[in-house]
Amino acid sequence: MGKYILESNALCVGYGTKRIVDDISFSMEAGDIVCLIGSNGAGKSTLLKTLAKMIPPVSGSAKIDGREIGHIREGELARIVSCMFPASPVTEYLTCLDIVENGRYPYTGMFGTLSADDREKIASAMDIAGVTELSGRYFHTLSDGQKQRVMLARAICQEPKLLLLDEPASFLDIRYKLELLDLIVSLAKEKGIAVLFSMHEITLAGRIADRMICIKDGKVDRMGTPREIMRSDYMERLYDLKKGSLEEGVLNGIF
Amino acid sequence: MKTDNKRRYDLSFGLLFVLLAVFAILNLSLGSVSVAPGEIAKVMAGGESGSVSFNIIKEIRLPRLFGAMILGGALSVSGFLLQTFFHNPLAGPFVLGISSGAKLAVALAMTLALGGGFLINSWFMIGAAFLGAMVVMGFILAVSGRAKNSAVLIICGIMAGYFCSAVTELAITFADDQNIVNLHSWSQGSFSGLSRANIKIIALAVFVCLVFVFIISKPMGAYQLGETYAKSSGVNIRMLKVSLILLSGLMSAIVAAFAGPVSFVGIAVPQMMKGLFGTEKPAFMIPATFLGGAVFCLFSDLLARLVFAPAELSISVVTSILGAPVVVWVMLKKRLGRRA
């Protein structure tokens, strides 16, 4: 087993034979926080879906815990990788507790009976994500932001080595956005979970990310520390902004 | 929180068992000849064979009671599986045309067999019904693959149902005179005319299906969070989907083969049970929908036999009157919930 949780080499992601992002090479160790940035439709979600084994890679290699994703069975992968997707589940009569309990799926037996240990982990994950009071509420009655926090609790109690978060903060208000960032840092630095996430609020993401991967025009345009990436001239190019429209101070304000 | 839920589940199961017992006794005792509950007990204990009440209970009412219970339960579980599969609370074997497909296949098999002069046994009927159910299911799956809109899915199912029913009527019209009466009452849906041998086969087939349904209850629960999350929890999606299709198809087929079409039970009962239990977790819903379906069909069969006695209503007349409003309620609740 190598030291990398995630290792991609000349990976090309897309749908079928359609190439969305080409030549992605990067690696993550335990405790790394990496943020994907790029404009809408750049292919951030496609990359995350590929790493979650939702879609097969078009070409190249993606290794999780030292093994090619395609060779890891779903049940086993679920104990290494947990995810949060942009769309929350649509349910009828499931409570938030039911949803979070689903995170223990890879660890329970044939009929999904929860042990005392499982229940403890569920309670602690709900506590960490701040959704303990929502426990008995029906999931479909929650606001979008509350749903995101419940889904985060589910992802945490799955006890992953690698956490993939696709737009985890899109519906959160500023307070919960900041809490989410703190949470990601503590998961990474205290529990050693590698976190790969995409986020549109680049200034916020830049505060916690060890590295940022910028995707543009079907390839990895640049990769580096937030200090290297977050420059107004580069941001203007990445997001096709007019020159001078992004003031240097806005980006610098975060450091 | 935890104890509240448990209390609700216990009370709900308790209620279902009480209703089941009450309707079972009423079904056995009421009819053209009334048999007092005390006498029923005597008959069950062995009683004197040969007496009128003994024959009525043992040969007619008891098989019919078990038929209604087991087939009603199977139909409801089948509906619950389909609702899980399609993520659509309005899915059910009747609405999606699966029951009608099974009915058509059985009607064709029966008319051909009767015309050819050879006998058909229960297993052959189940086989034919299953084939018919799978053909319609294939059509529905093809539609659902193309149209993501759930209304389109339901409309195509209803159309498939009408189509199959129409062809069934055609087949029956051209059937041998002597057998028309028999075929006609079956094609309208009824729990009557089941022999004790039939019941044994039904019980065995449904029991086997239920065992498999319980085995897939864990992945079903994960699948309620949607395919993406289910997959990321480690569910083998293809295996689960195939199992759901085969099991729901098989259970609707068993019902169609022995009782003909029984409408709305597959949609209405799972919805009522979700409301009663306040959950949709498969571990509770599988036993709950089975029991609920049994209760619902016993009650419906009681009404079908008694309301216009001595004339008997077809079972679908009663289940539609009771079940259709539930479907409307589900639709309105969904619509209102979205607005709120």
XYZ file of C-alpha atoms in Angstrom:
595
model
C 0.000 0.000 0.000
C 1.471 3.316 -1.071
C 1.309 6.478 0.922
C -1.252 8.079 -1.357
C -4.977 7.793 -0.686
C -5.696 9.083 -4.148
C -3.437 9.008 -7.138
C -4.499 9.923 -10.642
C -2.241 9.640 -13.631
C -3.086 11.035 -17.071
C -6.717 10.481 -16.102
C -9.348 11.531 -18.582
C -12.908 11.866 -17.334
C -16.114 12.177 -19.323
C -19.236 10.350 -20.424
C -18.831 7.301 -22.636
C -16.131 8.311 -25.077
C -16.852 12.018 -24.713
C -13.821 13.575 -23.031
C -14.691 16.360 -20.598
C -11.415 16.877 -18.747
C -8.168 15.411 -20.031
C -4.793 14.604 -18.548
C -5.507 14.953 -14.824
C -2.510 13.984 -12.710
C -2.407 14.645 -8.995
C -2.214 12.794 -5.728
C -3.509 13.205 -2.214
C -2.179 11.980 1.098
C -4.040 11.508 4.356
C -5.104 14.873 5.745
C -4.751 16.762 2.457
C -7.375 19.336 1.570
C -7.675 19.963 -2.134
C -10.200 22.263 -3.785
C -11.413 22.042 -7.374
C -12.236 25.352 -8.978
C -13.355 26.374 -12.428
C -16.391 27.848 -14.120
C -19.773 26.108 -14.407
C -19.616 23.075 -16.667
C -15.802 22.900 -16.538
C -15.962 19.261 -15.408
C -15.434 19.433 -11.640
C -18.440 17.229 -10.960
C -17.430 14.822 -13.708
C -14.067 14.332 -12.023
C -15.667 13.826 -8.611
C -18.179 11.342 -10.051
C -15.367 9.383 -11.654
C -13.444 9.196 -8.392
C -16.655 8.049 -6.658
C -16.955 5.294 -9.315
C -20.290 6.653 -10.512
C -18.950 6.764 -14.064
C -15.956 4.908 -15.487
C -12.841 6.867 -16.509
C -12.497 7.471 -20.245
C -8.788 6.683 -20.089
C -5.806 6.910 -17.800
C -5.453 5.714 -14.253
C -7.138 6.608 -10.968
C -5.996 4.734 -7.887
C -7.704 4.804 -4.510
C -5.671 3.421 -1.626
C -3.197 2.023 -4.146
C -5.686 0.180 -6.345
C -7.340 1.059 -9.645
C -10.928 2.247 -8.971
C -12.360 -0.119 -11.546
C -10.943 -3.083 -9.613
C -12.466 -2.144 -6.265
C -15.925 -3.540 -5.580
C -18.611 -1.031 -4.537
C -18.956 -2.501 -1.081
C -15.256 -2.137 -0.424
C -14.942 1.295 -1.990
C -17.736 2.537 0.275
C -15.483 1.937 3.292
C -12.750 4.113 1.790
C -14.607 6.859 -0.029
C -17.724 8.731 1.012
C -19.415 11.430 -1.019
C -21.784 14.300 -1.012
C -23.488 15.146 -4.276
C -25.124 18.434 -5.275
C -28.635 16.945 -5.379
C -30.108 15.789 -2.072
C -32.229 12.624 -1.981
C -35.957 12.921 -2.577
C -37.716 10.913 0.110
C -41.231 10.534 1.478
C -41.170 9.172 4.990
C -37.510 9.017 6.012
C -36.238 10.963 8.998
C -32.861 12.654 9.147
C -31.698 9.919 11.482
C -32.686 7.308 8.864
C -30.648 9.184 6.268
C -27.551 9.469 8.448
C -27.844 5.805 9.479
C -27.424 4.950 5.811
C -23.792 6.007 6.173
C -23.153 2.843 8.208
C -24.349 0.693 5.286
C -20.910 -0.654 4.347
C -20.299 -1.855 7.903
C -23.570 -3.530 8.905
C -24.619 -7.118 8.322
C -27.065 -8.654 5.927
C -30.153 -6.964 7.372
C -28.487 -3.683 8.246
C -28.922 -4.005 12.007
C -27.006 -1.268 13.809
C -24.676 -2.125 16.690
C -24.173 0.107 19.726
C -20.887 1.178 18.158
C -22.675 2.160 14.933
C -25.198 4.217 16.901
C -22.437 6.012 18.721
C -20.739 6.924 15.445
C -24.034 8.132 14.010
C -24.693 10.310 17.044
C -21.208 11.764 16.924
C -21.403 12.481 13.185
C -24.727 14.258 13.688
C -23.221 16.239 16.506
C -20.218 17.249 14.402
C -22.453 18.354 11.523
C -24.788 20.152 13.928
C -27.924 18.248 12.985
C -28.690 16.448 16.256
C -31.872 18.487 16.809
C -33.106 17.576 13.324
C -32.812 13.858 14.042
C -36.532 13.026 14.183
C -37.654 15.452 11.459
C -38.718 14.128 8.080
C -35.907 14.808 5.642
C -38.175 16.246 2.921
C -39.446 18.959 5.271
C -35.982 20.486 5.743
C -34.526 23.503 3.987
C -31.872 22.868 1.328
C -29.137 24.038 3.674
C -30.296 21.727 6.458
C -30.414 18.865 3.975
C -26.802 19.524 3.015
C -25.722 19.326 6.642
C -27.589 16.046 7.107
C -25.919 14.623 4.013
C -22.588 15.745 5.409
C -23.294 13.886 8.663
C -24.086 10.796 6.583
C -20.793 11.124 4.715
C -18.853 11.552 7.975
C -20.310 8.501 9.736
C -19.291 6.404 6.740
C -15.749 6.817 8.169
C -13.961 7.409 4.884
C -10.293 7.867 4.184
C -11.254 10.100 1.287
C -14.174 12.506 1.376
C -15.503 13.813 -1.949
C -17.720 16.872 -1.629
C -19.373 18.319 -4.705
C -20.579 21.854 -3.908
C -21.188 21.010 -0.243
C -21.956 24.596 0.725
C -24.133 25.809 -2.143
C -27.242 26.277 0.036
C -25.552 27.151 3.316
C -25.679 30.612 4.824
C -22.413 32.328 5.678
C -22.339 31.046 9.245
C -22.688 27.410 8.170
C -20.295 27.957 5.271
C -17.625 29.020 7.742
C -18.530 26.156 10.078
C -18.257 23.736 7.178
C -14.756 24.997 6.417
C -13.723 24.544 10.058
C -15.239 21.103 9.979
C -13.302 20.104 6.863
C -10.083 21.286 8.488
C -10.715 19.320 11.660
C -11.677 16.163 9.723
C -8.512 16.444 7.675
C -6.022 17.484 10.287
C -7.377 15.557 13.302
C -8.795 12.426 11.699
C -6.435 12.355 8.733
C -9.221 12.240 6.152
C -8.237 13.456 2.701
C -10.852 15.922 1.462
C -11.397 16.788 -2.189
C -14.128 19.351 -2.721
C -15.473 21.789 -5.252
C -16.691 25.209 -4.265
C -17.623 28.401 -6.052
C -16.667 30.706 -3.199
C -13.004 30.698 -4.112
C -11.966 33.141 -1.416
C -13.480 30.902 1.255
C -12.045 27.755 -0.270
C -8.642 29.394 -0.455
C -8.591 29.855 3.304
C -8.446 26.130 4.028
C -7.196 24.356 0.901
C -3.640 23.024 0.854
C -3.798 23.025 -2.911
C -6.186 24.153 -5.590
C -6.775 22.487 -8.932
C -8.055 24.804 -11.650
C -9.999 23.244 -14.492
C -10.505 25.141 -17.718
C -11.056 24.231 -21.370
C -11.026 20.483 -20.822
C -7.784 20.250 -18.901
C -6.097 21.031 -15.616
C -5.067 24.593 -16.250
C -3.035 25.141 -13.147
C -2.381 23.504 -9.790
C -0.827 25.034 -6.712
C -1.230 26.541 -3.276
C -3.972 29.125 -2.806
C -1.264 31.808 -2.629
C -0.043 30.811 -6.097
C -3.508 30.457 -7.604
C -5.444 33.296 -6.055
C -4.082 36.159 -8.084
C -6.473 38.534 -9.718
C -4.885 38.289 -13.144
C -5.119 34.491 -13.075
C -8.635 34.427 -11.643
C -9.759 36.780 -14.388
C -8.352 34.395 -16.967
C -9.783 31.250 -15.292
C -13.288 32.642 -15.111
C -13.074 34.704 -18.339
C -13.600 37.980 -16.513
C -12.893 41.405 -17.912
C -9.445 42.632 -17.077
C -9.393 44.630 -13.881
C -12.876 43.548 -12.836
C -11.537 41.612 -9.872
C -9.761 43.833 -7.411
C -6.564 42.488 -5.971
C -7.743 43.433 -2.493
C -10.689 41.036 -2.601
C -8.417 38.050 -3.030
C -5.651 39.303 -0.799
C -8.079 39.989 1.996
C -8.146 36.334 2.847
C -4.552 35.883 3.870
C -37.314 9.752 19.847
C -36.289 6.132 19.456
C -38.868 4.882 21.967
C -41.608 7.022 20.383
C -41.014 5.320 17.060
C -40.972 1.874 18.576
C -44.274 2.529 20.325
C -45.821 3.681 17.056
C -44.584 0.585 15.203
C -45.871 -1.713 17.947
C -49.286 -0.051 18.023
C -49.549 -0.117 14.234
C -48.652 -3.799 14.002
C -51.069 -4.484 16.862
C -53.856 -2.668 15.028
C -53.195 -4.624 11.829
C -53.284 -7.963 13.648
C -56.539 -7.097 15.418
C -58.149 -6.011 12.126
C -56.884 -9.157 10.437
C -58.428 -11.343 13.139
C -61.743 -9.462 13.111
C -62.114 -9.551 9.330
C -61.036 -13.193 9.198
C -63.779 -14.179 11.637
C -66.369 -12.041 9.806
C -65.336 -13.540 6.475
C -65.762 -17.048 7.813
C -69.030 -16.467 9.585
C -70.985 -14.157 7.277
C -72.503 -15.090 3.948
C -75.550 -16.785 2.462
C -75.369 -19.192 5.380
C -74.258 -17.607 8.644
C -71.998 -19.630 10.859
C -71.613 -18.502 14.462
C -68.044 -17.893 15.650
C -68.444 -20.702 18.191
C -69.244 -23.125 15.436
C -66.257 -21.928 13.403
C -64.051 -22.811 16.332
C -65.596 -26.277 16.435
C -65.012 -26.799 12.721
C -61.414 -25.642 13.030
C -60.867 -28.017 15.911
C -61.879 -30.905 13.707
C -65.645 -30.877 14.162
C -68.046 -33.325 12.573
C -67.225 -33.573 8.904
C -70.092 -33.801 6.484
C -72.213 -31.152 8.149
C -73.230 -28.175 6.023
C -71.307 -25.616 8.019
C -68.227 -27.852 7.981
C -68.252 -27.985 4.196
C -68.925 -24.295 3.790
C -66.102 -23.329 6.097
C -63.499 -25.882 5.063
C -64.115 -26.087 1.346
C -65.332 -22.613 0.432
C -64.733 -19.878 2.959
C -61.394 -20.950 4.353
C -59.627 -21.272 0.971
C -61.157 -17.959 -0.081
C -60.022 -16.342 3.175
C -56.457 -17.520 2.693
C -56.571 -16.572 -0.977
C -57.625 -13.016 -0.194
C -55.059 -12.687 2.600
C -52.027 -14.087 0.829
C -52.769 -12.632 -2.602
C -53.702 -9.242 -1.125
C -50.474 -9.204 0.853
C -48.402 -10.248 -2.158
C -49.985 -7.569 -4.312
C -49.237 -4.840 -1.775
C -45.628 -5.908 -1.343
C -45.307 -5.981 -5.122
C -46.579 -2.384 -5.194
C -44.098 -1.339 -2.529
C -41.232 -2.867 -4.540
C -42.341 -1.010 -7.664
C -42.665 2.286 -5.791
C -39.141 1.816 -4.498
C -37.835 0.877 -7.921
C -39.355 3.829 -9.761
C -39.025 6.325 -6.890
C -42.645 7.038 -7.557
C -45.399 6.732 -4.950
C -47.959 6.256 -7.718
C -46.334 3.160 -9.180
C -48.118 -0.147 -8.723
C -48.672 -3.391 -10.620
C -52.146 -2.378 -11.800
C -51.393 1.227 -12.769
C -48.284 0.190 -14.686
C -50.249 -2.419 -16.638
C -48.246 -5.311 -15.240
C -51.315 -7.037 -13.773
C -53.133 -6.659 -17.082
C -50.182 -8.081 -18.984
C -50.205 -11.087 -16.696
C -53.959 -11.406 -17.112
C -53.673 -11.355 -20.891
C -51.026 -14.045 -20.919
C -53.108 -16.261 -18.632
C -56.234 -15.709 -20.736
C -54.376 -16.633 -23.904
C -52.832 -19.687 -22.278
C -56.207 -20.789 -20.928
C -58.134 -20.351 -24.155
C -55.430 -22.095 -26.152
C -55.209 -24.929 -23.653
C -58.977 -25.327 -23.428
C -59.259 -25.233 -27.189
C -56.533 -27.830 -27.520
C -58.220 -29.933 -24.875
C -55.266 -30.272 -22.528
C -55.254 -29.408 -18.860
C -53.212 -26.660 -17.333
C -51.936 -26.729 -13.817
C -51.293 -23.915 -11.354
C -47.578 -23.641 -12.005
C -48.193 -23.306 -15.718
C -50.633 -20.465 -15.012
C -48.091 -18.690 -12.828
C -45.496 -19.140 -15.550
C -47.760 -17.676 -18.216
C -48.724 -14.765 -15.961
C -45.082 -14.090 -15.152
C -44.233 -14.022 -18.842
C -47.038 -11.537 -19.526
C -45.986 -9.401 -16.567
C -42.388 -9.325 -17.792
C -43.361 -8.303 -21.327
C -45.245 -5.268 -20.015
C -42.460 -4.595 -17.512
C -39.989 -4.562 -20.409
C -42.117 -1.980 -22.180
C -42.390 0.143 -19.027
C -38.631 -0.019 -18.472
C -37.995 1.048 -22.051
C -40.325 4.006 -21.527
C -38.771 4.956 -18.189
C -35.326 4.858 -19.763
C -36.359 7.454 -22.314
C -38.793 9.645 -20.415
C -37.590 10.908 -17.075
C -40.997 12.414 -16.415
C -42.884 10.175 -14.003
C -46.289 11.209 -15.384
C -45.304 9.810 -18.786
C -44.372 6.542 -17.110
C -47.736 6.232 -15.379
C -49.707 7.161 -18.508
C -47.838 4.591 -20.590
C -48.538 2.003 -17.906
C -52.238 2.797 -17.899
C -52.324 2.582 -21.708
C -50.524 -0.766 -21.637
C -53.110 -1.903 -19.109
C -56.044 -0.854 -21.296
C -54.458 -2.470 -24.323
C -53.908 -5.781 -22.569
C -57.399 -5.765 -21.050
C -58.943 -5.131 -24.453
C -57.039 -8.010 -26.031
C -58.019 -10.191 -23.085
C -61.688 -9.424 -23.724
C -61.158 -10.365 -27.354
C -59.594 -13.667 -26.415
C -62.436 -14.432 -24.031
C -65.059 -13.549 -26.628
C -63.650 -16.199 -28.917
C -63.236 -18.767 -26.185
C -65.265 -21.946 -26.035
C -68.820 -21.240 -24.779
C -68.646 -23.566 -21.837
C -65.650 -21.897 -20.377
C -66.651 -18.314 -20.945
C -68.500 -18.005 -17.670
C -65.485 -19.252 -15.779
C -63.019 -17.065 -17.643
C -65.266 -14.063 -17.456
C -65.536 -13.956 -13.678
C -61.788 -14.505 -13.362
C -61.003 -11.733 -15.850
C -63.025 -9.321 -13.702
C -61.049 -10.231 -10.618
C -62.256 -12.489 -7.831
C -60.967 -14.501 -4.906
C -63.669 -17.122 -5.381
C -63.184 -20.575 -6.792
C -59.792 -21.247 -5.281
C -59.266 -24.826 -4.227
C -57.245 -25.928 -1.220
C -54.636 -27.261 -3.621
C -54.428 -23.800 -5.220
C -53.941 -22.219 -1.815
C -51.030 -24.502 -1.007
C -49.274 -23.497 -4.212
C -50.033 -19.804 -3.691
C -48.748 -19.901 -0.129
C -45.542 -21.648 -1.145
C -44.830 -19.329 -4.089
C -45.548 -16.148 -2.138
C -43.531 -17.348 0.843
C -40.487 -17.949 -1.344
C -40.864 -14.478 -2.879
C -41.126 -12.872 0.556
C -37.944 -14.576 1.734
C -36.106 -12.991 -1.168
C -37.763 -9.628 -0.554
C -36.459 -9.697 3.019
C -32.998 -10.555 1.760
C -32.924 -7.396 -0.379
C -34.476 -5.168 2.292
C -31.136 -3.605 3.251
C -30.119 -2.452 -0.259
C -33.721 -1.373 -0.860
C -33.434 0.988 2.077
C -30.281 2.522 0.657
C -31.911 2.771 -2.766
C -34.613 5.018 -1.273
C -31.916 7.711 -1.069
C -31.572 7.564 -4.847
C -29.343 5.561 -7.125
C -26.260 7.756 -6.673
C -26.199 7.586 -2.896
C -27.117 3.903 -2.932
C -24.162 3.197 -5.171
C -21.819 5.231 -3.024
C -23.004 3.248 0.019
C -21.866 0.101 -1.745
C -25.124 -1.239 -3.199
C -24.820 -3.481 -6.244
C -27.362 -1.499 -8.252
C -27.849 -3.876 -11.143
C -28.455 -6.858 -8.899
C -30.929 -4.895 -6.806
C -32.840 -3.610 -9.831
C -33.105 -7.058 -11.386
C -34.288 -8.507 -8.064
C -36.912 -5.794 -7.626
C -38.255 -6.344 -11.131
C -38.344 -10.123 -10.897
C -39.889 -10.245 -7.435
C -42.534 -7.590 -8.024
C -43.363 -9.146 -11.398
C -43.583 -12.617 -9.925
C -45.856 -11.572 -7.091
C -48.198 -9.625 -9.385
C -48.185 -12.646 -11.683
C -49.219 -15.020 -8.895
C -52.109 -12.730 -8.022
C -53.174 -12.325 -11.640
C -53.029 -16.062 -12.274
C -55.347 -16.945 -9.401
C -57.505 -13.896 -8.776
C -57.333 -11.959 -12.035
C -56.834 -8.213 -11.897
C -57.216 -6.599 -8.483
C -56.909 -2.862 -8.883
C -55.337 -0.176 -6.686
C -54.299 -2.455 -3.804
C -50.665 -2.222 -4.916
C -50.637 1.579 -4.731
C -53.079 2.291 -1.947
C -51.907 -0.134 0.721
C -48.183 0.835 0.745
C -49.219 4.496 0.917
C -51.585 3.890 3.810
C -48.951 1.846 5.628
C -46.290 4.535 5.173
C -48.745 7.003 6.679
C -49.720 4.691 9.519
C -46.170 3.727 10.501
C -44.656 7.111 9.649
C -41.727 5.518 7.891
C -40.834 3.915 4.581
C -37.972 1.757 5.837
C -38.259 -1.624 4.101
C -37.607 -3.586 7.299
C -40.976 -2.320 8.593
C -42.742 -1.751 5.306
C -42.395 -5.301 3.991
C -44.290 -6.957 6.867
C -46.571 -3.922 7.186
C -47.604 -3.838 3.531
C -48.163 -7.600 3.544
C -50.398 -7.431 6.605
C -52.085 -4.267 5.371
C -52.772 -5.857 1.991
C -54.236 -8.911 3.702
C -56.520 -6.748 5.849
C -57.506 -4.542 2.893
C -58.405 -7.488 0.687
C -60.289 -9.358 3.428
C -62.360 -6.255 4.029
C -62.896 -5.691 0.295
C -63.860 -9.323 -0.267
C -66.311 -9.138 2.623
C -67.995 -6.141 0.993
C -67.883 -7.796 -2.434
C -69.751 -10.817 -1.085
C -72.228 -9.107 1.230
C -73.289 -5.694 -0.051
C -75.511 -6.970 -2.863
C -75.906 -10.550 -1.672
C -76.728 -12.968 -3.121
C -75.173 -11.228 -6.127
C -71.407 -10.905 -5.807
C -69.334 -7.905 -6.885
C -66.000 -8.390 -8.591
C -63.196 -7.629 -6.169
C -61.845 -4.771 -8.271
C -65.112 -2.865 -7.950
C -64.593 -2.700 -4.207
C -60.822 -2.161 -4.187
C -61.200 0.661 -6.718
C -63.837 2.429 -4.670
C -61.676 2.142 -1.572
C -58.280 2.567 -3.220
C -58.727 5.231 -5.887
C -59.321 8.056 -3.370
C -56.022 7.133 -1.728
C -54.239 7.701 -5.030
C -55.848 11.120 -5.378
C -54.836 11.903 -1.801
C -51.215 10.964 -2.520
C -51.140 13.191 -5.590
C -52.629 16.171 -3.766
C -50.329 15.692 -0.800
C -47.326 15.681 -3.113
C -48.489 18.787 -4.933
C -49.314 20.669 -1.731
C -46.096 19.542 -0.076
C -44.087 20.976 -2.916
C -45.831 24.314 -2.693
C -45.367 24.602 1.058
